[in-house]
């Protein structure tokens, strides 16, 4: 059926929007912990590793039974997480190498199984390939119940274990010293992240799912001052990216959701990295420019004071050219700003017609203070 | 646990035959250690001598190959509430989105218990601990905006709210300014004078005699332990530091310049 027709039938749009909002916010909220625990790549490996599980779930059930497919995906993801742990413990390989190996081996097996499964009757209807890049329009009303259940489980767990999860995320050694069961709490967080990945596959697909986990959290970190705010904002960003991506992909024929969601989420990250107050690049540039101006102003005042002292006259009218000879031409606006702030004053010095300045008492005081600051 | 007979309860900290390894290398070898209650003890030794490992083993964060640890006569697992831990401040990511007050309240999480949120009384307790360290004006500050010395004070305030009987501090004076060092040492002395036991991993040999009344010198093995005057000898220093140390007359000493210690 034509996805455009599907979209405009009553109920379909609603299902897509609801499903995408649920999945986006679930992945966004849990992604905050993945990012803060510096486990972003574990999410990537887990989501790629679910592909063989998706295919096996379909092969065993024989139809597009979301329950069977998600169970398969979850088991494959759990096996992948376990493999990463075993490889890093038993061999000399570091975590990044273990993640790379697990990701590629599981994904390769998944692609082989996918080609097998697509030869089976009913595979086209099951839309197995939609799990590769995600297809929001394929979300069924019945699927919403599964997504809602996982979202309820995740938010309930986070609410109940909030302070413990926060402490384990921030300082696991101290948490252990307080007697908290750190391993169990860490396992719970990883389990919830794996669940979010599994139910999010329909929306973003195994290849790009990690973007729904990481991008909202990375963007949210730029704007917030507390973990609670970060989780909420990350969930909101995730929902927004999910819904926008789903609607765009559902309104165009054959446009997979995953890439669109990633593009939307990346735009949010970009804006956050550049513009967020305090942490954004623009703010840093502004701060640096202000610091540069202040330094330039200080050098000019020091030069004026030096010349005035050399002449034994606190109000010695200094020709601008002298200052330029001493410290180079001040950047545009520096002299004007010093004059506006009352540190220097224009004076006439006939018969010369060039610009002359004298240092005001305020200017002397500022120059004295700067000099004092530099004393050891 | 409570029913087990107390083992060496006269010591705040009792360690017997403790051996810990990383891979094949022993980080701690056959440690026997007793620290009486109410002392301010320095744990001193060169880089890689196992000082941090010793603290972590005492806290039960590491599993020893052999030996046991008792705190006031009981295993450390049963004594969590009476032990305050101050990790090295480089152990966490200070860009974590949270406030100073929030970090200090984490010291109360063990006592608040499951499913409960910290309340007004806990906030007041955390504020009082911050005030003891002169940090009350920073309560609502983001921890990412703190200087190194302020981070250290926040970590100590977090342990302080635990109202523990034994405090274990891992290099609390590393790279802090003179002002912070004084605030921290004054507080630790007050705690000691209240009868609490303080164990500090310490790097600066020039201040050991001034700050501490008890001392443990180690280098994988224990080299000496007891009152500072008895342990802080040229002979022990040579045994612990070997050639790294330029001895200046009568025990005033300067350690060799290398200072960075890899995290164990």
Coordinates of C-alpha atoms in Angstrom, one line a residue:
Chain A
X1 CA 0.0 0.0 0.0
X2 CA 1.1 3.5 -0.7
X3 CA 2.5 5.1 2.5
X4 CA 1.0 8.4 1.6
X5 CA -2.5 6.8 1.6
X6 CA -1.6 5.1 4.9
X7 CA -0.6 8.3 6.5
X8 CA -3.8 10.0 5.7
X9 CA -6.0 7.2 7.0
X10 CA -7.4 8.0 10.4
X11 CA -5.2 6.5 13.1
X12 CA -2.1 5.9 11.2
X13 CA -0.6 9.3 11.7
X14 CA -1.5 9.0 15.4
X15 CA 0.2 5.7 15.7
X16 CA 3.4 6.9 14.0
X17 CA 3.5 10.0 16.1
X18 CA 2.8 8.3 19.4
X19 CA 5.3 5.5 18.7
X20 CA 8.0 7.8 17.6
X21 CA 7.5 10.1 20.6
X22 CA 7.7 7.1 23.0
X23 CA 10.7 5.6 21.4
X24 CA 12.6 8.9 21.0
X25 CA 12.0 10.0 24.6
X26 CA 12.8 6.5 26.0
X27 CA 16.1 6.3 24.1
X28 CA 16.9 9.9 24.8
X29 CA 16.4 9.6 28.6
X30 CA 18.5 6.4 28.9
X31 CA 21.1 7.8 26.5
X32 CA 21.9 10.4 29.1
X33 CA 23.3 7.7 31.3
X34 CA 25.2 6.1 28.4
X35 CA 26.8 9.4 27.6
X36 CA 27.7 10.3 31.2
X37 CA 29.1 6.8 31.8
X38 CA 31.1 7.2 28.6
X39 CA 29.5 4.1 27.2
X40 CA 28.2 5.6 23.9
X41 CA 29.9 3.0 21.8
X42 CA 28.4 0.1 23.8
X43 CA 25.0 1.3 22.6
X44 CA 26.3 1.2 19.0
X45 CA 27.6 -2.3 19.3
X46 CA 24.4 -3.5 21.0
X47 CA 22.2 -2.1 18.4
X48 CA 24.1 -3.6 15.5
X49 CA 24.3 -6.9 17.4
X50 CA 20.5 -7.2 17.6
X51 CA 20.2 -7.9 13.8
X52 CA 20.7 -11.6 14.0
X53 CA 18.2 -11.8 16.8
X54 CA 15.6 -9.9 14.7
X55 CA 16.1 -12.4 11.9
X56 CA 16.0 -15.5 14.1
X57 CA 12.9 -14.2 15.9
X58 CA 11.2 -13.9 12.5
X59 CA 12.4 -17.4 11.3
X60 CA 11.2 -19.0 14.5
X61 CA 7.8 -17.3 14.6
X62 CA 7.4 -17.5 10.9
X63 CA 5.5 -14.2 10.7
X64 CA 6.0 -10.6 11.7
X65 CA 5.3 -11.1 15.3
X66 CA 6.9 -8.1 17.1
X67 CA 7.1 -10.0 20.4
X68 CA 9.2 -12.8 18.9
X69 CA 11.3 -10.4 16.9
X70 CA 12.0 -8.1 19.9
X71 CA 12.8 -11.1 22.1
X72 CA 15.3 -12.3 19.6
X73 CA 16.8 -8.9 19.3
X74 CA 17.1 -8.6 23.1
X75 CA 18.7 -11.9 23.5
X76 CA 21.2 -11.2 20.8
X77 CA 22.0 -7.8 22.4
X78 CA 22.5 -9.4 25.8
X79 CA 24.8 -12.0 24.3
X80 CA 26.8 -9.2 22.6
X81 CA 27.1 -7.3 25.9
X82 CA 28.3 -10.5 27.6
X83 CA 30.8 -11.2 24.8
X84 CA 32.3 -7.7 25.2
X85 CA 32.7 -8.2 28.9
X86 CA 34.3 -11.7 28.5
X87 CA 36.7 -10.5 25.8
X88 CA 38.0 -7.6 27.8
X89 CA 38.4 -9.7 30.9
X90 CA 39.9 -12.8 29.4
X91 CA 42.2 -11.3 26.7
X92 CA 44.5 -8.3 26.6
X93 CA 42.1 -6.5 24.2
X94 CA 40.8 -3.1 25.3
X95 CA 37.1 -2.2 25.3
X96 CA 37.1 -0.4 22.0
X97 CA 38.7 -3.3 20.2
X98 CA 36.2 -5.8 21.8
X99 CA 33.3 -3.5 20.8
X100 CA 34.5 -3.4 17.3
X101 CA 34.9 -7.2 17.0
X102 CA 31.5 -7.9 18.6
X103 CA 29.7 -5.3 16.5
X104 CA 31.1 -6.5 13.2
X105 CA 30.8 -10.3 13.9
X106 CA 27.2 -10.0 15.1
X107 CA 26.2 -7.7 12.3
X108 CA 27.7 -10.0 9.6
X109 CA 25.8 -12.9 11.0
X110 CA 22.7 -10.7 11.0
X111 CA 23.1 -9.8 7.3
X112 CA 23.6 -13.5 6.4
X113 CA 20.5 -14.5 8.3
X114 CA 18.6 -11.6 6.7
X115 CA 19.3 -12.8 3.2
X116 CA 18.2 -16.3 4.2
X117 CA 15.0 -15.0 5.8
X118 CA 14.1 -12.9 2.8
X119 CA 13.8 -16.0 0.7
X120 CA 11.0 -17.3 3.0
X121 CA 7.4 -16.6 2.2
X122 CA 5.9 -13.7 4.2
X123 CA 9.3 -12.0 4.5
X124 CA 8.2 -9.0 2.4
X125 CA 5.1 -8.4 4.5
X126 CA 7.2 -8.7 7.7
X127 CA 9.3 -5.9 6.4
X128 CA 12.5 -7.3 7.9
X129 CA 14.6 -4.9 5.9
X130 CA 12.8 -2.0 7.7
X131 CA 14.8 -3.1 10.8
X132 CA 18.0 -2.1 9.0
X133 CA 17.2 1.6 8.6
X134 CA 14.0 1.9 10.5
X135 CA 10.5 2.6 9.1
X136 CA 8.2 4.5 11.3
X137 CA 5.2 3.9 9.1
X138 CA 5.6 0.1 9.8
X139 CA 4.7 0.7 13.5
X140 CA 1.4 -1.0 14.3
X141 CA -1.1 0.1 16.9
X142 CA -0.5 -3.1 18.8
X143 CA 3.2 -2.4 18.9
X144 CA 2.5 0.7 21.0
X145 CA 1.7 -1.5 24.0
X146 CA 5.1 -3.1 24.0
X147 CA 6.8 0.3 23.6
X148 CA 4.6 1.8 26.4
X149 CA 5.4 -1.1 28.7
X150 CA 9.2 -0.7 28.2
X151 CA 8.9 3.1 28.7
X152 CA 6.9 2.5 31.9
X153 CA 9.5 0.0 33.2
X154 CA 12.3 2.3 32.4
X155 CA 10.8 5.4 34.0
X156 CA 9.6 3.4 37.0
X157 CA 13.1 2.0 37.6
X158 CA 14.7 5.4 37.2
X159 CA 12.3 7.1 39.6
X160 CA 12.7 4.3 42.2
X161 CA 16.5 4.1 42.0
X162 CA 17.1 7.8 41.1
X163 CA 19.7 8.7 43.7
X164 CA 21.5 5.4 43.6
X165 CA 21.7 5.5 39.8
X166 CA 23.0 9.1 40.0
X167 CA 25.7 8.2 42.5
X168 CA 26.8 5.1 40.5
X169 CA 27.0 7.1 37.3
X170 CA 29.0 9.9 39.0
X171 CA 31.3 8.0 41.3
X172 CA 31.0 4.1 41.3
X173 CA 33.9 3.6 43.7
X174 CA 32.4 5.8 46.4
X175 CA 29.0 4.2 45.8
X176 CA 30.7 0.8 46.5
X177 CA 32.4 2.2 49.6
X178 CA 28.9 3.2 50.9
X179 CA 27.8 -0.3 50.4
X180 CA 25.5 0.1 47.4
X181 CA 25.3 -2.9 45.1
X182 CA 27.1 -1.1 42.2
X183 CA 27.3 -4.1 39.9
X184 CA 23.6 -4.8 40.1
X185 CA 22.8 -1.1 39.5
X186 CA 25.2 -0.9 36.5
X187 CA 23.7 -4.0 35.1
X188 CA 20.2 -2.6 35.5
X189 CA 21.1 0.6 33.6
X190 CA 22.8 -1.5 30.8
X191 CA 19.7 -3.7 30.6
X192 CA 17.4 -0.7 30.3
X193 CA 19.6 0.7 27.5
X194 CA 19.5 -2.6 25.7
X195 CA 15.6 -2.7 26.0
X196 CA 15.4 0.9 24.7
X197 CA 17.6 -0.1 21.7
X198 CA 15.5 -3.1 21.0
X199 CA 12.1 -1.4 20.9
X200 CA 13.7 1.6 19.1
X201 CA 14.8 -0.5 16.2
X202 CA 11.6 -0.1 14.3
X203 CA 12.0 3.7 14.3
X204 CA 15.8 4.2 13.7
X205 CA 17.0 0.7 12.6
X206 CA 20.0 -1.2 13.8
X207 CA 22.6 0.8 12.0
X208 CA 21.6 4.3 13.2
X209 CA 19.8 3.5 16.4
X210 CA 22.8 4.8 18.4
X211 CA 22.1 8.3 17.2
X212 CA 18.8 8.3 19.1
X213 CA 20.7 7.3 22.2
X214 CA 23.6 9.6 22.0
X215 CA 22.6 12.7 20.1
X216 CA 19.7 13.9 22.3
X217 CA 21.9 13.4 25.5
X218 CA 24.9 15.2 24.0
X219 CA 22.7 18.1 23.0
X220 CA 20.9 18.2 26.3
X221 CA 24.2 18.3 28.3
X222 CA 24.9 21.7 26.8
X223 CA 21.8 23.4 28.3
X224 CA 21.3 22.0 31.8
X225 CA 22.7 22.2 35.3
X226 CA 21.4 19.0 36.8
X227 CA 21.1 15.3 35.9
X228 CA 17.3 15.4 36.3
X229 CA 17.0 18.3 33.8
X230 CA 19.4 16.5 31.5
X231 CA 17.3 13.3 31.4
X232 CA 14.1 15.3 30.8
X233 CA 15.5 17.5 28.1
X234 CA 17.3 14.6 26.4
X235 CA 13.9 12.7 26.4
X236 CA 12.3 15.8 24.8
X237 CA 15.0 16.2 22.2
X238 CA 14.7 12.4 21.4
X239 CA 10.9 12.7 21.1
X240 CA 11.2 15.7 18.8
X241 CA 13.8 14.1 16.6
X242 CA 11.8 10.8 16.5
X243 CA 8.5 12.5 15.6
X244 CA 10.0 14.9 13.0
X245 CA 12.0 12.1 11.4
X246 CA 9.0 9.7 11.4
X247 CA 6.6 12.3 9.8
X248 CA 9.1 13.3 7.1
X249 CA 9.8 9.6 6.2
X250 CA 6.1 8.6 6.4
X251 CA 5.1 11.4 4.0
X252 CA 7.6 10.4 1.3
X253 CA 7.5 7.1 -0.5
X254 CA 10.3 4.7 0.5
X255 CA 12.2 7.1 2.7
X256 CA 13.7 5.2 5.6
X257 CA 13.2 6.8 9.0
X258 CA 16.6 6.2 10.5
X259 CA 18.6 8.6 8.4
X260 CA 16.0 11.3 8.7
X261 CA 15.9 11.0 12.4
X262 CA 19.7 11.1 12.6
X263 CA 19.8 14.3 10.5
X264 CA 17.2 16.0 12.7
X265 CA 19.0 14.9 15.9
X266 CA 22.3 16.0 14.4
X267 CA 20.9 19.5 13.7
X268 CA 19.8 19.7 17.4
X269 CA 23.3 18.7 18.5
X270 CA 24.9 21.2 16.2
X271 CA 22.8 24.1 17.4
X272 CA 23.4 23.1 21.0
X273 CA 27.2 22.8 20.6
X274 CA 27.3 26.3 19.0
X275 CA 24.6 28.3 20.8
X276 CA 24.0 26.8 24.3
X277 CA 24.5 29.6 26.9
X278 CA 27.7 29.1 28.9
X279 CA 29.0 26.0 27.2
X280 CA 28.4 26.8 23.5
X281 CA 31.1 27.8 21.0
X282 CA 29.5 31.3 20.5
X283 CA 29.7 32.0 24.2
X284 CA 33.3 30.9 24.3
X285 CA 34.2 33.2 21.4
X286 CA 32.4 36.1 23.1
X287 CA 34.2 35.5 26.3
X288 CA 37.6 35.3 24.5
X289 CA 36.9 38.4 22.5
X290 CA 36.0 40.3 25.8
X291 CA 39.2 39.1 27.4
X292 CA 41.2 40.2 24.4
X293 CA 39.6 43.6 24.5
X294 CA 40.3 43.9 28.1
X295 CA 44.0 43.1 27.7
X296 CA 44.4 45.5 24.8
X297 CA 42.8 48.3 26.9
X298 CA 45.1 47.5 29.8
X299 CA 48.2 47.8 27.6
X300 CA 47.1 51.2 26.3
X301 CA 46.5 52.5 29.8
X302 CA 49.9 51.2 31.0
X303 CA 51.5 52.9 28.0
X304 CA 49.7 56.2 28.8
X305 CA 50.8 56.0 32.4
X306 CA 54.4 55.2 31.5
X307 CA 54.6 58.3 29.3
X308 CA 52.9 60.5 31.9
X309 CA 55.4 59.3 34.6
X310 CA 58.3 59.8 32.2
X311 CA 57.2 63.5 32.0
X312 CA 56.4 63.8 35.7
X313 CA 52.9 65.1 34.8
X314 CA 49.8 63.0 35.6
X315 CA 47.8 64.8 33.0
X316 CA 50.4 64.9 30.3
X317 CA 48.8 65.2 26.9
X318 CA 50.0 62.2 24.9
X319 CA 49.9 62.1 21.2
X320 CA 48.2 58.9 19.9
X321 CA 51.2 58.3 17.6
X322 CA 53.5 57.8 20.7
X323 CA 51.3 55.1 22.1
X324 CA 51.2 53.4 18.7
X325 CA 55.0 53.5 18.5
X326 CA 55.3 52.0 22.0
X327 CA 52.8 49.1 21.7
X328 CA 51.6 49.1 18.1
X329 CA 48.3 50.4 16.8
X330 CA 45.4 49.4 19.2
X331 CA 42.6 47.3 17.6
X332 CA 39.7 49.4 16.3
X333 CA 37.4 50.5 19.0
X334 CA 39.9 50.1 21.9
X335 CA 40.5 53.9 22.3
X336 CA 36.8 54.7 21.9
X337 CA 35.9 52.2 24.6
X338 CA 38.5 53.5 27.0
X339 CA 37.2 57.0 26.4
X340 CA 33.6 55.9 26.9
X341 CA 34.5 54.2 30.2
X342 CA 36.2 57.5 31.3
X343 CA 39.7 56.1 31.6
X344 CA 41.1 58.6 29.0
X345 CA 40.1 62.0 27.8
X346 CA 40.6 63.8 24.5
X347 CA 42.6 67.0 24.9
X348 CA 43.7 69.7 22.5
X349 CA 47.4 70.4 22.2
X350 CA 47.8 73.4 19.8
X351 CA 49.4 73.9 17.5
X352 CA 49.4 70.2 16.8
X353 CA 46.2 68.9 15.2
X354 CA 46.7 65.2 15.8
X355 CA 44.8 63.3 18.4
X356 CA 46.0 63.8 22.0
X357 CA 44.8 62.1 25.1
X358 CA 45.3 62.4 28.8
X359 CA 44.9 59.7 31.4
X360 CA 42.0 60.5 33.8
X361 CA 42.3 59.9 37.6
X362 CA 40.1 56.9 37.0
X363 CA 42.5 55.7 34.3
X364 CA 45.4 56.1 36.7
X365 CA 43.6 54.1 39.3
X366 CA 42.9 51.3 36.9
X367 CA 46.5 51.3 35.6
X368 CA 47.8 51.2 39.2
X369 CA 45.6 48.3 40.0
X370 CA 46.7 46.3 37.0
X371 CA 50.3 46.9 37.9
X372 CA 49.6 45.8 41.4
X373 CA 48.0 42.6 40.1
X374 CA 51.2 41.7 38.3
X375 CA 53.4 42.0 41.4
X376 CA 54.5 38.7 42.7
Chain B
X1 CA 28.2 -10.8 60.6
X2 CA 27.3 -9.2 63.9
X3 CA 27.4 -12.5 65.6
X4 CA 31.0 -13.3 64.7
X5 CA 33.3 -12.7 67.6
X6 CA 35.2 -9.5 67.4
X7 CA 38.8 -9.8 66.1
X8 CA 41.3 -7.3 67.4
X9 CA 38.6 -4.7 68.4
X10 CA 41.1 -2.5 70.2
X11 CA 42.3 -1.3 66.7
X12 CA 40.4 1.1 64.5
X13 CA 42.1 -0.6 61.6
X14 CA 43.6 -4.1 61.7
X15 CA 45.1 -5.6 58.6
X16 CA 46.7 -9.1 58.6
X17 CA 48.6 -11.0 55.9
X18 CA 47.1 -8.8 53.2
X19 CA 48.3 -9.5 49.7
X20 CA 46.8 -7.9 46.6
X21 CA 48.0 -8.4 43.0
X22 CA 47.4 -6.7 39.7
X23 CA 48.2 -9.4 37.2
X24 CA 51.3 -11.2 38.4
X25 CA 52.8 -8.2 40.2
X26 CA 52.0 -7.9 43.9
X27 CA 50.7 -4.4 44.7
X28 CA 50.6 -5.3 48.4
X29 CA 52.7 -8.1 49.9
X30 CA 51.9 -9.6 53.2
X31 CA 50.8 -6.4 54.9
X32 CA 50.3 -6.5 58.7
X33 CA 49.0 -3.2 60.0
X34 CA 47.4 -1.9 63.1
X35 CA 46.1 1.7 63.6
X36 CA 44.8 2.5 67.1
X37 CA 41.7 4.7 67.4
X38 CA 41.9 8.4 67.7
X39 CA 45.2 9.0 65.8
X40 CA 45.9 11.0 62.7
X41 CA 48.0 8.7 60.6
X42 CA 49.9 9.3 57.4
X43 CA 50.4 6.5 54.9
X44 CA 53.7 7.4 53.1
X45 CA 55.6 5.7 50.3
X46 CA 56.9 6.2 46.8
X47 CA 54.8 6.1 43.7
X48 CA 53.4 2.7 43.0
X49 CA 54.0 1.5 46.6
X50 CA 50.4 0.5 47.0
X51 CA 49.1 3.2 49.2
X52 CA 45.8 3.7 47.2
X53 CA 45.5 0.0 46.8
X54 CA 45.8 -0.4 50.6
X55 CA 42.9 2.1 51.1
X56 CA 40.8 0.3 48.5
X57 CA 41.4 -3.0 50.0
X58 CA 40.4 -1.8 53.4
X59 CA 37.2 -0.5 51.9
X60 CA 36.5 -3.8 50.2
X61 CA 36.7 -2.3 46.7
X62 CA 39.4 -4.8 45.8
X63 CA 39.5 -8.5 46.4
X64 CA 42.7 -9.5 48.1
X65 CA 44.5 -12.7 47.2
X66 CA 45.2 -13.4 50.9
X67 CA 44.7 -11.9 54.3
X68 CA 41.9 -10.0 56.0
X69 CA 40.9 -6.6 57.2
X70 CA 39.0 -5.6 60.4
X71 CA 37.6 -2.2 61.3
X72 CA 36.9 -1.9 65.0
X73 CA 37.0 -5.7 65.1
X74 CA 34.5 -6.3 62.3
X75 CA 34.8 -7.0 58.6
X76 CA 34.6 -3.8 56.4
X77 CA 31.4 -4.9 54.8
X78 CA 29.7 -4.7 58.2
X79 CA 31.2 -1.3 59.0
X80 CA 30.3 0.8 55.9
X81 CA 28.3 3.3 57.9
X82 CA 31.3 4.1 60.2
X83 CA 33.8 4.6 57.4
X84 CA 34.1 7.8 55.4
X85 CA 36.1 7.6 52.1
X86 CA 37.6 10.5 50.2
X87 CA 38.9 9.2 46.8
X88 CA 41.5 11.0 44.7
X89 CA 39.7 13.9 43.2
X90 CA 40.8 12.8 39.7
X91 CA 38.6 9.7 40.1
X92 CA 35.5 11.3 38.7
X93 CA 34.4 13.4 35.8
X94 CA 33.9 16.9 37.2
X95 CA 31.9 17.9 34.1
X96 CA 29.0 15.9 35.5
X97 CA 25.8 18.1 35.6
X98 CA 25.2 18.6 39.3
X99 CA 25.7 21.1 42.1
X100 CA 28.1 21.2 45.0
X101 CA 25.3 20.6 47.6
X102 CA 24.1 17.6 45.6
X103 CA 27.5 15.9 45.6
X104 CA 27.8 16.5 49.4
X105 CA 24.4 14.9 50.0
X106 CA 25.6 11.8 48.2
X107 CA 27.5 11.1 51.5
X108 CA 24.1 10.5 53.1
X109 CA 22.7 8.1 50.4
X110 CA 23.7 5.1 52.4
X111 CA 21.8 6.3 55.4
X112 CA 18.7 7.6 53.6
X113 CA 18.0 4.2 52.3
X114 CA 16.2 2.8 49.3
X115 CA 13.3 4.5 47.6
X116 CA 13.6 7.7 49.7
X117 CA 14.6 11.1 48.5
X118 CA 16.9 13.4 50.5
X119 CA 14.9 16.0 52.5
X120 CA 15.3 19.4 54.2
X121 CA 17.2 17.8 57.2
X122 CA 19.7 16.2 54.8
X123 CA 20.2 19.5 53.0
X124 CA 20.9 21.2 56.3
X125 CA 23.4 18.6 57.2
X126 CA 25.2 19.0 53.9
X127 CA 25.2 22.8 54.3
X128 CA 26.8 22.4 57.7
X129 CA 29.5 20.2 56.3
X130 CA 30.2 22.7 53.6
X131 CA 30.4 25.5 56.1
X132 CA 33.1 23.5 58.1
X133 CA 35.2 23.7 54.9
X134 CA 34.4 27.3 54.1
X135 CA 32.4 26.2 51.0
X136 CA 28.9 27.3 52.1
X137 CA 28.8 30.1 49.4
X138 CA 29.4 27.5 46.7
X139 CA 26.5 25.2 47.5
X140 CA 24.5 25.9 44.4
X141 CA 27.6 26.2 42.1
X142 CA 28.0 23.7 39.2
X143 CA 30.9 21.3 40.1
X144 CA 32.4 21.9 36.7
X145 CA 33.2 25.5 37.8
X146 CA 35.3 24.5 40.9
X147 CA 39.0 24.8 41.2
X148 CA 41.1 21.8 42.2
X149 CA 41.2 22.9 45.9
X150 CA 37.5 23.5 45.9
X151 CA 36.8 20.0 44.4
X152 CA 38.9 18.5 47.1
X153 CA 36.9 20.4 49.8
X154 CA 33.6 19.2 48.3
X155 CA 34.9 15.6 48.4
X156 CA 35.9 16.0 52.1
X157 CA 32.5 17.6 52.9
X158 CA 30.8 14.5 51.3
X159 CA 32.7 12.2 53.6
X160 CA 32.1 14.5 56.6
X161 CA 28.3 14.2 56.5
X162 CA 28.7 10.5 57.0
X163 CA 29.8 11.3 60.6
X164 CA 32.1 8.3 60.4
X165 CA 34.5 7.0 63.1
X166 CA 37.2 6.2 60.6
X167 CA 38.1 8.5 57.7
X168 CA 40.3 7.2 54.8
X169 CA 41.6 10.0 52.6
X170 CA 43.5 9.4 49.3
X171 CA 45.9 12.3 48.8
X172 CA 43.6 15.1 49.9
X173 CA 46.5 17.6 49.8
X174 CA 47.7 16.7 46.3
X175 CA 48.0 19.9 44.2
X176 CA 45.9 22.2 46.5
X177 CA 47.0 25.7 47.5
X178 CA 48.3 26.6 51.0
X179 CA 44.9 28.0 52.1
X180 CA 43.0 24.8 51.2
X181 CA 45.7 22.7 52.8
X182 CA 45.2 24.6 56.0
X183 CA 41.4 24.4 56.0
X184 CA 41.6 20.6 55.4
X185 CA 44.2 20.0 58.1
X186 CA 42.4 22.1 60.6
X187 CA 39.2 20.1 60.0
X188 CA 41.0 16.8 60.2
X189 CA 42.6 17.8 63.5
X190 CA 39.2 18.7 64.9
X191 CA 37.9 15.3 63.9
X192 CA 40.9 13.6 65.5
X193 CA 40.3 15.6 68.7
X194 CA 36.7 14.3 68.7
X195 CA 38.2 10.8 68.9
X196 CA 37.8 9.9 65.3
X197 CA 40.6 8.0 63.4
X198 CA 42.1 9.7 60.4
X199 CA 44.2 7.8 57.8
X200 CA 45.7 10.0 55.0
X201 CA 47.7 8.9 52.0
X202 CA 50.3 11.6 52.0
X203 CA 53.0 12.7 49.6
X204 CA 54.7 15.6 51.1
X205 CA 57.4 14.2 53.5
X206 CA 58.3 17.7 54.7
X207 CA 55.0 18.1 56.5
X208 CA 54.6 14.6 58.0
X209 CA 56.1 15.6 61.3
X210 CA 54.0 18.8 61.6
X211 CA 50.6 17.3 60.6
X212 CA 50.6 13.7 61.9
X213 CA 51.0 11.8 65.1
X214 CA 51.0 8.3 63.6
X215 CA 52.6 7.0 60.5
X216 CA 52.8 4.0 58.2
X217 CA 55.7 3.8 55.8
X218 CA 55.4 1.3 53.0
X219 CA 56.7 0.2 49.7
X220 CA 54.5 -2.8 48.7
X221 CA 55.5 -4.2 52.1
X222 CA 55.2 -2.4 55.4
X223 CA 58.5 -0.7 56.3
X224 CA 57.6 0.9 59.5
X225 CA 54.5 1.8 61.5
X226 CA 53.9 3.6 64.8
X227 CA 54.3 7.1 66.3
X228 CA 55.9 9.5 63.7
X229 CA 59.0 10.1 65.9
X230 CA 59.8 6.4 65.8
X231 CA 59.0 5.7 62.2
X232 CA 60.3 8.8 60.4
X233 CA 63.9 7.9 60.4
X234 CA 66.6 8.1 57.8
X235 CA 66.9 4.4 57.8
X236 CA 63.2 3.8 57.1
X237 CA 63.2 6.5 54.4
X238 CA 66.1 4.8 52.7
X239 CA 64.4 1.5 52.8
X240 CA 61.1 2.9 51.4
X241 CA 62.5 5.3 48.8
X242 CA 65.9 3.9 48.0
X243 CA 68.0 6.1 45.8
X244 CA 65.1 8.4 45.0
X245 CA 65.6 10.5 48.1
X246 CA 68.2 13.2 48.8
X247 CA 68.6 13.1 52.6
X248 CA 69.1 16.4 54.2
X249 CA 70.4 16.4 57.7
X250 CA 68.4 15.0 60.5
X251 CA 65.3 13.8 58.6
X252 CA 64.2 16.9 56.9
X253 CA 63.8 15.4 53.4
X254 CA 63.1 16.2 49.8
X255 CA 61.5 13.5 47.6
X256 CA 62.7 13.1 44.1
X257 CA 60.8 15.3 41.6
X258 CA 58.7 12.5 39.9
X259 CA 55.2 13.0 41.3
X260 CA 52.6 11.6 38.9
X261 CA 51.2 8.3 40.0
X262 CA 49.3 6.1 37.6
X263 CA 45.8 5.2 38.9
X264 CA 45.9 1.6 40.2

